[in-house]
Short mmCIF file of C-alpha atoms in Angstrom, two decimals:
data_model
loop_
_atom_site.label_atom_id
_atom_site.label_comp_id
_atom_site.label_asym_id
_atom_site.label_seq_id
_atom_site.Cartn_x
_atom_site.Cartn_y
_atom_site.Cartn_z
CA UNK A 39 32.01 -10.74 -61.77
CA UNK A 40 34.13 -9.99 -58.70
CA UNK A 41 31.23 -9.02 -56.61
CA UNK A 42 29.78 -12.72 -57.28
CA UNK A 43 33.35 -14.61 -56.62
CA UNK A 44 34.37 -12.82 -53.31
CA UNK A 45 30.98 -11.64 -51.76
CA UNK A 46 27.71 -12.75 -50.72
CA UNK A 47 24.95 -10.09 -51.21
CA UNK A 48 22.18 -9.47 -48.36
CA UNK A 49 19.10 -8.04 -50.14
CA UNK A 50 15.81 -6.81 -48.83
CA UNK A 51 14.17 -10.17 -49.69
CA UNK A 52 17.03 -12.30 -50.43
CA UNK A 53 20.90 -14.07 -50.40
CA UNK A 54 22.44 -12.99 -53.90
CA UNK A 55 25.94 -15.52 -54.71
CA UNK A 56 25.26 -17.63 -51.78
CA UNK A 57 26.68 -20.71 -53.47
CA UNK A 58 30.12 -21.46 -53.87
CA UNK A 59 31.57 -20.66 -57.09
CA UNK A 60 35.40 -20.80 -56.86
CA UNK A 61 36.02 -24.20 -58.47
CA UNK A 62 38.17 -24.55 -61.77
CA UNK A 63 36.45 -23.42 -65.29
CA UNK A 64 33.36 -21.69 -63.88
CA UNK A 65 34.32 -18.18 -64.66
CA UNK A 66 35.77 -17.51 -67.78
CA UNK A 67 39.39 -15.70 -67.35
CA UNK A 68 39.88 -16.44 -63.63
CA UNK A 69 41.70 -19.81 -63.01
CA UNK A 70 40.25 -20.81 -59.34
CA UNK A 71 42.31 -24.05 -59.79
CA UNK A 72 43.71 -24.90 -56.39
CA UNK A 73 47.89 -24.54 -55.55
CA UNK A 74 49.31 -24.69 -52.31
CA UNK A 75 51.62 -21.56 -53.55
CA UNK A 76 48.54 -19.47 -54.20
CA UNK A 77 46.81 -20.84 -50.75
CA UNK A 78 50.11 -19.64 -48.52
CA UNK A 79 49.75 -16.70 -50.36
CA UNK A 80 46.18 -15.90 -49.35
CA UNK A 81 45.48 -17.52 -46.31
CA UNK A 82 45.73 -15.30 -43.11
CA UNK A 83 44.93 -16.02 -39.62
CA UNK A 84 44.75 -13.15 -37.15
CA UNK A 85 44.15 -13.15 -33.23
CA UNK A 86 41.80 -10.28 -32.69
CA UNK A 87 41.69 -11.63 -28.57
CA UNK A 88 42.54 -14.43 -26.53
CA UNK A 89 42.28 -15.57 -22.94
CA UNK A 90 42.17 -19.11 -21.04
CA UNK A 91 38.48 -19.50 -21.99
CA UNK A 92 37.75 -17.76 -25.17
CA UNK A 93 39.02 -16.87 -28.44
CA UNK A 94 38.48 -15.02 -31.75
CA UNK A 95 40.25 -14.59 -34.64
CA UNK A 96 40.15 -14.30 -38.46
CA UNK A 97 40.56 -17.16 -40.86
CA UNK A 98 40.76 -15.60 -44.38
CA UNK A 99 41.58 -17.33 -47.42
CA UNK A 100 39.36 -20.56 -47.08
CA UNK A 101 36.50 -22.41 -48.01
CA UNK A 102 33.18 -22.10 -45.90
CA UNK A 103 33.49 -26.15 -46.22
CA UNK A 104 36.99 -25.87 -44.57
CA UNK A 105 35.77 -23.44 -41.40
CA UNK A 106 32.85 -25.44 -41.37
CA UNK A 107 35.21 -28.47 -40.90
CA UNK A 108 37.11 -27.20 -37.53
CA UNK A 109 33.96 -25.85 -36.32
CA UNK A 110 32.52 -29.27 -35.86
CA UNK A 111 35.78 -30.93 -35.36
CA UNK A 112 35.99 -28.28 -32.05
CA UNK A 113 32.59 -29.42 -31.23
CA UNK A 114 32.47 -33.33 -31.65
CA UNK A 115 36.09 -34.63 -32.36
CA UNK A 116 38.80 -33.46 -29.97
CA UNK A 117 39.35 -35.85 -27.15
CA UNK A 118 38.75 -34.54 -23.56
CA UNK A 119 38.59 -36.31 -20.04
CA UNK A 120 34.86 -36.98 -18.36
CA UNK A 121 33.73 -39.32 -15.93
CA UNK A 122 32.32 -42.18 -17.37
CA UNK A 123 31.68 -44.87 -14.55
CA UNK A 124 30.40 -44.16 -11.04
CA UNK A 125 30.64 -46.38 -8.08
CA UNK A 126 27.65 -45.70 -5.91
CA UNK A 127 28.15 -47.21 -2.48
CA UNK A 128 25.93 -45.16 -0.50
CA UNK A 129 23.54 -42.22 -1.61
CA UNK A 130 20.86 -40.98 0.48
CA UNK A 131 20.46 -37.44 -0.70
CA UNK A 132 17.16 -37.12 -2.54
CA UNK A 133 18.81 -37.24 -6.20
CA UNK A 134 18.39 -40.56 -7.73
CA UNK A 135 21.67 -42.30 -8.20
CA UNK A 136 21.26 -42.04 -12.14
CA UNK A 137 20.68 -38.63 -12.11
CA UNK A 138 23.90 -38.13 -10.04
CA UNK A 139 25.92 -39.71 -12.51
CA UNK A 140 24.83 -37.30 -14.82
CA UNK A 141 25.53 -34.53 -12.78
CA UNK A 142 28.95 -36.02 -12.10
CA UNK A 143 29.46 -37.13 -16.37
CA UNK A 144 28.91 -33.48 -16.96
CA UNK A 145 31.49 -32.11 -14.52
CA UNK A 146 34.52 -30.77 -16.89
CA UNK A 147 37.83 -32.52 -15.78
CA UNK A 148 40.73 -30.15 -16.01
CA UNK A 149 43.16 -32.60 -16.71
CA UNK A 150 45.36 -32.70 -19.98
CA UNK A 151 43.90 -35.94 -22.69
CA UNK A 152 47.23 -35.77 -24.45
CA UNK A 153 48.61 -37.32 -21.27
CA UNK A 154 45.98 -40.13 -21.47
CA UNK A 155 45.44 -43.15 -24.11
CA UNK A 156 41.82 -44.21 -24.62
CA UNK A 157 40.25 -47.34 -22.53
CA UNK A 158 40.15 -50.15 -24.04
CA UNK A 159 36.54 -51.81 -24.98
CA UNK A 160 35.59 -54.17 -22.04
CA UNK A 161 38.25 -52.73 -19.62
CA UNK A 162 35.96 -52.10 -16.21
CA UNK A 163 38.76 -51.44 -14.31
CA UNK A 164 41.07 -49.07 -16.22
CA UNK A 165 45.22 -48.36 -15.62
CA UNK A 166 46.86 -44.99 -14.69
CA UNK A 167 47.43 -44.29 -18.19
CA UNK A 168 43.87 -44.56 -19.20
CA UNK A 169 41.67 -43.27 -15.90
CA UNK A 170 41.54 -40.76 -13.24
CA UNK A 171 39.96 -41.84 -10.37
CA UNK A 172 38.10 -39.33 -8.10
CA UNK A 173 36.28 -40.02 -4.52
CA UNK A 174 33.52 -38.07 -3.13
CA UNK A 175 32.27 -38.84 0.46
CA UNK A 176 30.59 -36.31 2.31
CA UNK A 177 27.62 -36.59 5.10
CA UNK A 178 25.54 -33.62 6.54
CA UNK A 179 25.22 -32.90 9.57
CA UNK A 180 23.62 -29.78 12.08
CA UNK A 181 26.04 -26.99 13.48
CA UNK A 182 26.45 -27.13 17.09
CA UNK A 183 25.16 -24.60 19.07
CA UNK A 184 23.63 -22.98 16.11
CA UNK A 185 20.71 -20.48 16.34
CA UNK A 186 17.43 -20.75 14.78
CA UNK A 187 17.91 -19.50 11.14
CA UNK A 188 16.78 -20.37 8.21
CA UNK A 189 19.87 -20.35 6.13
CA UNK A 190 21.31 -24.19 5.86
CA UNK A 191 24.44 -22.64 5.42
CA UNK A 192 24.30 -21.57 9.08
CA UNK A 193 22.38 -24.39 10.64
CA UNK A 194 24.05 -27.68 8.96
CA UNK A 195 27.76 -28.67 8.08
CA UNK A 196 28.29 -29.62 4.45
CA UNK A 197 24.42 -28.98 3.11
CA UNK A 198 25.82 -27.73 -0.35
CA UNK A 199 27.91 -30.49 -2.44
CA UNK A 200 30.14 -29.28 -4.40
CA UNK A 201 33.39 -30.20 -6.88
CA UNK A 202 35.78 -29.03 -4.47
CA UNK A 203 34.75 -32.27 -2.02
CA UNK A 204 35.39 -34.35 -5.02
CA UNK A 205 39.60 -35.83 -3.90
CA UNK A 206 41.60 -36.94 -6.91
CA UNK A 207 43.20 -40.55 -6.03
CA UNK A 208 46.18 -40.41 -7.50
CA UNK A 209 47.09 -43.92 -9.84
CA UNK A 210 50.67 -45.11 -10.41
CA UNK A 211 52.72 -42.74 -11.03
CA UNK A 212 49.77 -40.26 -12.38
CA UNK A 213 51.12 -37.82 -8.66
CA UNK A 214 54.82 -37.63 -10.29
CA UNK A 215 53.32 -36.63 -13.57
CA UNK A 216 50.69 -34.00 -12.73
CA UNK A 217 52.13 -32.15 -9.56
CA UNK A 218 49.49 -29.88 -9.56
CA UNK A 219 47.05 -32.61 -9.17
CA UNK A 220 43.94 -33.17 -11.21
CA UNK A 221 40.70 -31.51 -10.29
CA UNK A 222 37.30 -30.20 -12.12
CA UNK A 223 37.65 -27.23 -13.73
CA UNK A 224 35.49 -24.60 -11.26
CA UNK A 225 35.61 -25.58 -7.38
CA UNK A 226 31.84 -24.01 -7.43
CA UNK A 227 29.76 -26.72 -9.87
CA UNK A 228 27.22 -27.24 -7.22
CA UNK A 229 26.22 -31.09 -7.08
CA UNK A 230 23.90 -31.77 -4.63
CA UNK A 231 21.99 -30.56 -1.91
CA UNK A 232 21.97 -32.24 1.57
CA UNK A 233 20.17 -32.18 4.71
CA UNK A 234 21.27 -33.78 8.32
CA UNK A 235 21.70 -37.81 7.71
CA UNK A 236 22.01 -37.42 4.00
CA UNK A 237 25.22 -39.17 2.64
CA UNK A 238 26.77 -39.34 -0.86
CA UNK A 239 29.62 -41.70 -1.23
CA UNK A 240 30.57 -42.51 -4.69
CA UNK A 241 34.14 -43.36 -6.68
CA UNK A 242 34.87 -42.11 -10.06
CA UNK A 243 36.47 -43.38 -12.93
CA UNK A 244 37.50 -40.50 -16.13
CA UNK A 245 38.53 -41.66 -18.99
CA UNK A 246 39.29 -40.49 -22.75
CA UNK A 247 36.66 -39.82 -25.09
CA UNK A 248 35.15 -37.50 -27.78
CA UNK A 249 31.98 -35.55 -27.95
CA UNK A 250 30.20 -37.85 -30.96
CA UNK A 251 29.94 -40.49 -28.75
CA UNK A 252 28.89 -38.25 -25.74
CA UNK A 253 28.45 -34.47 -25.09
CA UNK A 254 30.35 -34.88 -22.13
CA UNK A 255 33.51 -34.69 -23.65
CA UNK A 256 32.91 -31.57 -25.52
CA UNK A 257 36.28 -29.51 -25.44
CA UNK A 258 34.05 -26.15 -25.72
CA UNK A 259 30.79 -24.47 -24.39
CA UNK A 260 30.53 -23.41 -28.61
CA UNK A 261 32.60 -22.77 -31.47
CA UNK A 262 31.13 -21.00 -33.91
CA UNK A 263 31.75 -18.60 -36.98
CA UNK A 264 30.19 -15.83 -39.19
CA UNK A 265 31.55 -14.09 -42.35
CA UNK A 266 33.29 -10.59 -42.36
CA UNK A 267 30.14 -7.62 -43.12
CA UNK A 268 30.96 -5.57 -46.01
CA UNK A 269 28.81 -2.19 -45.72
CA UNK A 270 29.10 0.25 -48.81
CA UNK A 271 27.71 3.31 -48.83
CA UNK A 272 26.18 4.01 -52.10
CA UNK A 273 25.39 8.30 -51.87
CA UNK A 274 25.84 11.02 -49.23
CA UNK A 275 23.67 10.31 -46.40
CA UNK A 276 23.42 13.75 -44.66
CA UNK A 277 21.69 15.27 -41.10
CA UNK A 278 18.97 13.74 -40.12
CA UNK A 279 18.76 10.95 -42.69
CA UNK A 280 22.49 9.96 -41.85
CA UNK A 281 21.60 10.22 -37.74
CA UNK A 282 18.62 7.39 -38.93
CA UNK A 283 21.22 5.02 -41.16
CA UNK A 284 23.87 5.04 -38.15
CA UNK A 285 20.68 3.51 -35.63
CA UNK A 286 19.95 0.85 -38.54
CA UNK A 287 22.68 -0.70 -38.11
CA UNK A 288 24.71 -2.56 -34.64
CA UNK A 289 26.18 0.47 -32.52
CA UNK A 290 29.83 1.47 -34.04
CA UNK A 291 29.09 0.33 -37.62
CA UNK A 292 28.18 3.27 -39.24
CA UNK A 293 29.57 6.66 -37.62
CA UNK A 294 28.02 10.29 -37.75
CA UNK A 295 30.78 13.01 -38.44
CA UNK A 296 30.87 16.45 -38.78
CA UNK A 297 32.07 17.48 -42.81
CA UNK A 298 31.62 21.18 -43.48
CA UNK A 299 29.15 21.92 -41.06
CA UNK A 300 26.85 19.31 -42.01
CA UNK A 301 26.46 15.86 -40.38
CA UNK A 302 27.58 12.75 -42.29
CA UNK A 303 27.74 9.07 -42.43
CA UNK A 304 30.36 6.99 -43.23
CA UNK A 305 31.55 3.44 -42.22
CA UNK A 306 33.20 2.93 -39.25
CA UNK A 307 33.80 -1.21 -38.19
CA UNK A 308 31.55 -3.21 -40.32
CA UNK A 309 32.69 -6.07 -38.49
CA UNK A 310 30.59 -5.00 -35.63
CA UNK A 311 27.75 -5.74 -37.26
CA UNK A 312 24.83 -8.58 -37.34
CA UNK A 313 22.91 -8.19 -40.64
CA UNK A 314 19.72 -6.99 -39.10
CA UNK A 315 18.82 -5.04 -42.38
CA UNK A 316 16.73 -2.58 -40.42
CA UNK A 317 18.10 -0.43 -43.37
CA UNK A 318 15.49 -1.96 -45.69
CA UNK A 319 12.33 -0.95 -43.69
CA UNK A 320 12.94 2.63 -44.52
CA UNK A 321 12.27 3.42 -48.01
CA UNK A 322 14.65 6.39 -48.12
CA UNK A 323 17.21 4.69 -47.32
CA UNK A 324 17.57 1.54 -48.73
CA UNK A 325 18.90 2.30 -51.65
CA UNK A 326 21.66 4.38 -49.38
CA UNK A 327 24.01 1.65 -48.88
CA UNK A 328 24.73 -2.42 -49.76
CA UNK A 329 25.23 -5.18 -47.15
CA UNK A 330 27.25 -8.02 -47.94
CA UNK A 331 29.65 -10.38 -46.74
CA UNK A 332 33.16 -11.31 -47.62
CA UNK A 333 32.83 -14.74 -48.84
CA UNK A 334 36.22 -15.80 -47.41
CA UNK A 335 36.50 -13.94 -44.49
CA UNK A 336 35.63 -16.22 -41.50
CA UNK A 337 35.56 -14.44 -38.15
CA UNK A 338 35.45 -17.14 -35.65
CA UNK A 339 34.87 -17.69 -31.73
CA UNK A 340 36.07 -20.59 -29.50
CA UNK A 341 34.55 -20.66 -25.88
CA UNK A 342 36.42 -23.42 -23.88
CA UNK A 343 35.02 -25.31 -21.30
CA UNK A 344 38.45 -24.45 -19.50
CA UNK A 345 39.97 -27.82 -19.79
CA UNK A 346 42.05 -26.80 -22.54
CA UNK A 347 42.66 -22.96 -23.79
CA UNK A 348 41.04 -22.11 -26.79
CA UNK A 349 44.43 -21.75 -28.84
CA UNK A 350 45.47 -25.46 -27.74
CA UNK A 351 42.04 -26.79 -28.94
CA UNK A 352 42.82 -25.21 -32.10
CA UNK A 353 45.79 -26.90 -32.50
CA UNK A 354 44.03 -29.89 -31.41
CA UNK A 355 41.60 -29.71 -33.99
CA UNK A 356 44.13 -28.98 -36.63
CA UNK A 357 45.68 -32.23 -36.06
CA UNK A 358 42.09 -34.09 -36.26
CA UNK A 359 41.57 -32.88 -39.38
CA UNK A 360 45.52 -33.54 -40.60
CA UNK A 361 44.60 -37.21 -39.52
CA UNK A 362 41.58 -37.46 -41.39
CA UNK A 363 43.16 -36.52 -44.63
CA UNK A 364 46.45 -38.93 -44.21
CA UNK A 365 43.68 -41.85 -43.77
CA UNK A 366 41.72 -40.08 -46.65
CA UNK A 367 44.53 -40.23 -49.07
CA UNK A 368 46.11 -43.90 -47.62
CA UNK A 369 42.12 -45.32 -48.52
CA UNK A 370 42.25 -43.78 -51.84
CA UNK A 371 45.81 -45.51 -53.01
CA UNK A 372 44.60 -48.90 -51.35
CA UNK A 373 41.71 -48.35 -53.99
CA UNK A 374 43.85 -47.51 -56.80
CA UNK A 375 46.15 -50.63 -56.20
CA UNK A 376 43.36 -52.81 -55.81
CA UNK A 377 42.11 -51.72 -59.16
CA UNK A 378 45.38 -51.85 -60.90
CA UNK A 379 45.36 -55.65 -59.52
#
């Protein structure tokens, strides 16, 4: 009964208690009714590692539906900076000027949204408090006195584009507020590529938006999640057969140790592992040990694009989904009163 609440079984041919179960009255003697003093009770989050661009950590105590709910909250629903409208006043590189304001869209702003309101609809020409404006004007020309080579690099002056040649234009009062100034993410994002007479001079406006509408304004590369492994060892796996179990399984998972003068193998990190069930092509073995997962064990992975760190966008997406569930609940009594009327 506990196996089928709090794991989900990987078999040789199939996904035993893949369903969720853990609503009120299905099991007779457990009450699975929902309290927020049993949730604080069970819910854990722990930071296994965390830099400016990615994150992982442990969300235990939830419902897949719940994980499942940041994950594509991160994805589609936090608010970022992007550019949005190009000014093309003169483009003679050989890429198109559509296909440069592509390139340019998908150039990741590091600038802060929460410092930004959203444009309004119809609004072509934007305020500091809703755009960024960026210029980009750059021509190509040859190196003086340069030697024959065949390296552009060494024979012409600016025949690489990149985002560092992209100049923030301050608006308002937007220089007081963000002393650092406002630039893309990486300095390297190449852009274009010129030769001698080619020119590229565009303006750019950012503005606020969120990744449903485009994919622009995705917050991070992925987000993503898998449940905690569970790996049981069901008998003594000795010598050569346990030296065989450890390579069925991700390297560090199961471990080979000496016990009175005969090899062994026992668990070591079952979190290192993917749920290859190699096991279950060796028939001597497969009955040696049981792969599952812990149902509510989420281990979870946030890569940021590096306009936000991955913590922040957490917090971020916290606050999406708090939002959602104050208009959830204000919808619901609207209904109620209407009825009652």
């Amino acid at each position: 009964m506990d196996e089928m609440r709090e794991k989900v079984v990987l078999n040789e041919y199939n996904i035993d208690h893949a369903h969720s179960t853990d609503y009120p009255g299905n099991y007779t003697g457990h009450d699975d009714t929902w309290s927020f003093k049993k949730f604080k009770k069970n819910f854990k989050i722990i930071v296994r590692n965390l830099d400016d661009e990615m994150m992982e950590f442990d969300m235990i105590g939830v419902d897949a539906a719940i994980a499942n709910a940041f994950r594509r909250i991160l994805l589609a629903e936090v608010p970022t900076m992007a550019i949005e409208k190009v000014y093309v006043y003169n483009n003679t590189s050989i890429v198109q000027d559509e296909v440069m304001a592509h390139r340019l869209g998908l150039i990741p702003i590091k600038a802060d949204p929460r410092m930004f309101e959203y444009r309004q609809d119809g609004d072509d020409e934007g305020s500091p408090e809703d755009t960024i404006e960026f210029d980009l004007k750059i021509k190509c020309t040859r190196t003086k006195n340069a030697k024959e080579t065949s390296n552009p690099e060494e024979g012409y002056i600016n025949s690489s584009v990149y985002t560092k040649h992209m100049k923030w234009n301050p608006l308002g009062n937007q220089a007081e507020l963000f002393p650092d100034g406002i630039s893309a993410v990486n300095s390297d994002i190449l852009i274009a590529k010129l030769r001698p007479g080619h020119e590229i001079d565009v303006k750019m406006h950012c503005v606020k938006g969120v990744a449903r509408d485009h994919a622009k304004f995705s917050p991070v590369a992925t987000a993503f999640y898998r449940l905690m492994p569970d790996i049981t060892i069901m008998r003594p796996v000795f010598d050569e057969e346990a030296v065989r179990l450890a390579k069925c399984f991700s390297p560090g998972v199961i471990e080979v140790i000496e016990e009175q003068g005969r090899k062994k193998a026992v668990v070591k990190d079952p979190r290192n592992d993917s749920s290859s069930r190699e096991v279950f092509r060796h028939d001597d073995l497969k009955d040696s040990v049981k792969i599952a997962k812990i149902r509510n064990h989420f281990i979870y992975t946030i890569e940021s694009t590096g306009i936000l760190t991955p913590d922040l966008l957490m917090v971020e997406a916290i606050k999406v989904l708090q939002s959602k569930c104050k208009q959830f609940i204000s919808e619901i009594n609207q209904a109620a009163e209407s009825n009652m009327e």
